[in-house]
Amino acid sequence: MVNLKIDNIAVEVEDGASILDAARVANINIPTLCKHPDVDPSAGCGICIVKVGGRIMRSCCTPAAEGMEVITNDAELKEIRKTVLELILSNHPNSCLTCGRNGECELQDMAAQMGVRSEEIRKILSAEPIDDSSKAIVLEPAKCIVCGRCVDICQNTQNVWALSYLHRGMATKITGANDTKLGDSPCIKCGQCAAHCPTGAITDYDTTAQVWDMLKNQDNVTVVQIAPAVRVALGEEFGFDFGSNLTGKIYAALRKLGFAKVFDTNFGADLTIIEEATEFVRRFKEKDNLPMFTSCCPAWVDYLEKYYPEMLPHLSSCKSPHEMVGAIIKTYYAQKLGVEAAKIKVVSVMPCTAKKWEIARDETMSSSGYQDVDAVVTTRELAKMIKQQGIDFASLKDEEADNPLGEYSGAATIFGVSGGVMTAALRTAFFYITGQELGNLCFGPIVGLDAVKVAEVDIMGTKVRIAVVNGVGNAEAVLQEIKKAQENGEEIPYHFVEVMACPGGCIAGGGQPRVMGARFAKPWGINDEIRALRSQGLNCEDEQAKNRLSHHNASIKKLYDEFLGAAGGEKSHHLLHTKYQKRPLYK
Amino acid sequence: MADASNASQVAAKWRKKRGSLIMALHEIQDVKGYVDWSDAVELAQGMGVSLARIYEVLTFYNFFKLKAPGKAVISVCTGTACYLKGNDKVLEKFKSELGIGEGESTADGMFHLQCVRCVGCCGLAPVCVVNGKTYGRMTPDNVPAILDEWRETFKEN
């Protein structure tokens, strides 16, 4: 341990902690634009300067040392910080009023905090064009302050390497290799770059206008579904504590926005489990392309299609839950409602930017004869729509979802957290294999935020080996382990592998609310503590649910009885399953 | 294809040595004069390095060229003496005559324009060098004649 004084406050921190970390222990918030809890310090922005023994240094990358006396804020430091900020602002447009980050921007917040009231430095703006080619996230180079967070996340955390620094000095820009547009690059649309960007340089591919248009058109029956992770994060945008589960209020808000029916993607999660557990049990018995990989995460699917096409036979053929719901709405539900599928518009509210791309990824996403899901808005975008509609979210009374696509089990709601899909699938697979229910519904080792979580589950004497990969950057090691075993003709290390591309799972997806320092009197940015709180919000719902098993969802049973027939049958295959293709890293 | 196989050979040579990407890029450029997309793709595959990292290195260092430079490489000295003697105006004249910027080549592949810092003959300032031939006491007015001279040279060849 190291003992030091920060602004005369004695602090004890672990060896290797930076001065910035130590200050946070003392509840002193040193401002920074490049350091984020999820990324290594890069000393990029120069805002986090402090004085140690009269010398000025960057606190993010200076280790705390024994006996150190640190000053975090005096007249000189304030002046230098403000000048550094003004230099950054001199390369940043003043288009805050129409920016996607207006009111939730770290740069804007800092300019306000530091009292910048005039611009003394001549403005030099980048003329690089906006890149919206990915149809999931939008790159606006002029707003980039080259903090490097997105590159760190894309290369080191996610191991995707779509974004890179090109050129140097004033000419530095963040883009794909050889100026490749994101849509033609290895980008998997996970949106972690957007979730970590401190400015409006990387934002959602905004589809709210499209959704307002659907709602306006009286000929449409516009219906909506919300993903599991949305319910435990949206509240942050309206002053609720981290992890507050606000399902009932969200349903109420969606009705106030004008949606004709409010459904829940959790219904689709239960449906996914029926299909996926059926598929797993068959593949397990037949030893067909094991291990089987989960396929709910479109960014993970995109990653495998680009980086490991030879492993595609391992992916479950199940569509993701919201795509299943879309297909069922435009067939089964359309019939029930007596409305032509052409007139039904399906909007998905997702914690995810990759889902925006997924809805048109191939022809299987139009299995109903129409595009099964018409538009995806992120949790952040839903918050904006609620505000735009003038809804007092906090005072809304809880409402229920519409049926039959609103009922869900506890197993469904944990789809939003790393380990949840695996847990839900095993509960049902156990029942399918043994005809009995599992005694213990949770598998301790696969809960939590570790990179790769491994467990062995005993199903009537048969050991099922499972792995849960938390964050797509951790997938490579597991894939290599599997490939090595295959090449050497050894026993495969796992039978079933879950991968969620975003660290923590969908609760910390690329489309989730940004954790705004100003609002919470804390440093900006998501961290593992907040990931744990959001996860807890979903896990609690599962623990308290009357039904915690997908195969006991009565509406799902009815759907099979009335419409689908057998799980894994012909109709299911047409509507609920997809196929995969090798995609080039660069087009 | 000869160039492409060179990139593969270079990749094979350096793949086991950590931190050798720059050396590999040097070797490709030494032979070919530049490193293009197909070289970078082969190098990425051969060395197990991402294309993103390769282009980070290629664009960080001015030395590396991504496209074939023009046949006549015009180096305008912007070292202190040449600059003070007015080579900035000469540079502007080259740009306007050729319709290209610094570090660019003409569409016909004839000329490449670059700046260099001192060529070691400040007594002749301002100086330009084209494919090793030095032109001293430059003025903007000399520029068209020099361009014509090199157009003729390459026409004859």
XYZ file of C-alpha atoms in Angstrom, chain B:
157
model
C 2.072 -10.472 -58.639
C 5.822 -10.156 -58.227
C 5.248 -7.294 -55.787
C 2.615 -9.186 -53.860
C 4.831 -12.191 -53.399
C 7.515 -9.819 -52.151
C 5.164 -8.658 -49.385
C 4.519 -12.285 -48.483
C 8.221 -13.062 -48.424
C 8.890 -10.046 -46.266
C 6.089 -11.095 -43.924
C 7.499 -14.599 -43.632
C 10.934 -13.206 -42.833
C 9.761 -10.911 -40.042
C 6.706 -12.634 -38.594
C 8.493 -14.217 -35.632
C 10.253 -11.021 -34.555
C 8.238 -8.764 -32.312
C 8.094 -5.090 -33.148
C 9.431 -5.592 -36.648
C 6.537 -4.107 -38.598
C 8.516 -1.004 -39.552
C 11.394 -3.097 -40.865
C 8.982 -5.107 -42.997
C 7.385 -1.959 -44.393
C 10.833 -0.562 -45.200
C 11.739 -3.688 -47.133
C 8.575 -3.548 -49.210
C 9.032 0.128 -49.997
C 12.726 -0.366 -50.814
C 11.805 -2.760 -53.608
C 8.573 -1.284 -54.862
C 8.868 2.387 -53.999
C 5.635 2.435 -52.009
C 3.348 0.206 -49.936
C -0.130 -0.215 -51.350
C -3.337 -1.863 -50.103
C -2.513 -5.312 -51.498
C 0.940 -5.237 -49.860
C -0.608 -4.207 -46.570
C -3.227 -6.970 -46.771
C -0.564 -9.599 -47.482
C 1.628 -8.284 -44.725
C -1.292 -8.321 -42.297
C -2.059 -11.936 -43.104
C 1.563 -13.022 -43.166
C 2.591 -11.314 -39.951
C -0.647 -11.722 -38.020
C -0.915 -7.953 -37.562
C -4.146 -6.034 -38.087
C -4.464 -3.767 -41.098
C -5.465 -0.991 -38.721
C -2.066 -1.186 -37.023
C -0.227 -1.309 -40.368
C -1.930 1.858 -41.576
C -1.289 3.558 -38.243
C 2.423 3.033 -38.831
C 2.286 3.789 -42.574
C 0.557 7.131 -42.044
C 2.463 8.144 -38.906
C 5.783 8.259 -40.754
C 6.014 10.669 -43.671
C 8.645 8.412 -45.175
C 6.173 5.742 -46.242
C 4.300 6.176 -49.499
C 0.904 4.583 -50.063
C 0.801 5.144 -53.803
C 3.284 4.976 -56.627
C 5.055 8.325 -56.674
C 5.271 10.185 -59.971
C 8.168 9.390 -62.274
C 9.754 12.776 -61.647
C 9.999 13.445 -57.932
C 10.185 17.179 -57.286
C 11.748 18.005 -53.931
C 11.278 21.610 -52.900
C 13.637 22.571 -50.116
C 11.870 24.359 -47.287
C 14.914 24.484 -45.046
C 15.586 27.833 -43.393
C 17.747 29.410 -46.095
C 15.611 28.290 -49.040
C 12.415 29.225 -47.271
C 13.640 32.714 -46.422
C 14.821 33.168 -50.011
C 11.272 32.538 -51.264
C 10.941 28.821 -51.938
C 7.430 28.953 -50.421
C 6.370 30.863 -53.537
C 8.125 28.334 -55.746
C 6.264 25.561 -53.947
C 2.963 27.347 -54.538
C 3.814 27.675 -58.222
C 4.504 23.927 -58.509
C 1.203 23.227 -56.773
C -0.813 25.476 -59.044
C 0.942 24.333 -62.219
C 0.441 20.652 -61.383
C -2.884 20.954 -59.582
C -1.678 18.816 -56.692
C -0.722 19.366 -53.076
C 2.384 18.520 -51.112
C 2.980 14.771 -50.901
C 0.745 14.090 -53.909
C 1.287 12.814 -57.415
C -0.313 13.934 -60.653
C -3.051 11.725 -62.073
C -0.915 10.873 -65.121
C 1.780 9.523 -62.798
C 4.354 11.970 -64.198
C 5.179 14.172 -61.199
C 5.355 13.795 -57.454
C 5.720 16.903 -55.285
C 7.338 16.825 -51.870
C 9.104 19.134 -49.450
C 12.481 18.395 -47.964
C 14.389 20.138 -45.226
C 17.804 21.218 -46.618
C 19.602 19.434 -49.391
C 22.998 20.718 -48.338
C 23.632 23.476 -50.890
C 22.289 26.552 -49.150
C 24.617 28.732 -51.214
C 22.337 28.067 -54.194
C 19.150 28.852 -52.240
C 16.341 28.598 -53.031
C 16.867 25.047 -54.280
C 14.735 22.375 -55.866
C 15.816 18.857 -56.811
C 14.135 16.732 -59.462
C 15.206 13.081 -59.621
C 18.656 14.008 -58.331
C 19.179 17.025 -60.598
C 19.603 20.226 -58.592
C 18.118 23.588 -59.641
C 19.512 26.596 -57.769
C 18.341 30.213 -57.388
C 14.804 29.176 -58.168
C 11.999 31.607 -58.902
C 8.356 30.819 -59.568
C 8.927 31.835 -63.172
C 11.406 28.958 -63.679
C 8.846 26.364 -62.754
C 7.066 25.842 -66.118
C 10.376 25.340 -67.950
C 11.511 22.697 -65.458
C 8.220 20.841 -65.796
C 8.485 20.952 -69.595
C 12.060 19.658 -69.420
C 10.941 16.581 -67.472
C 7.911 15.997 -69.658
C 10.303 15.895 -72.616
C 12.676 13.555 -70.780
C 9.977 11.017 -70.131
C 8.475 11.401 -73.592
C 11.819 10.425 -75.121
C 12.008 7.351 -72.925
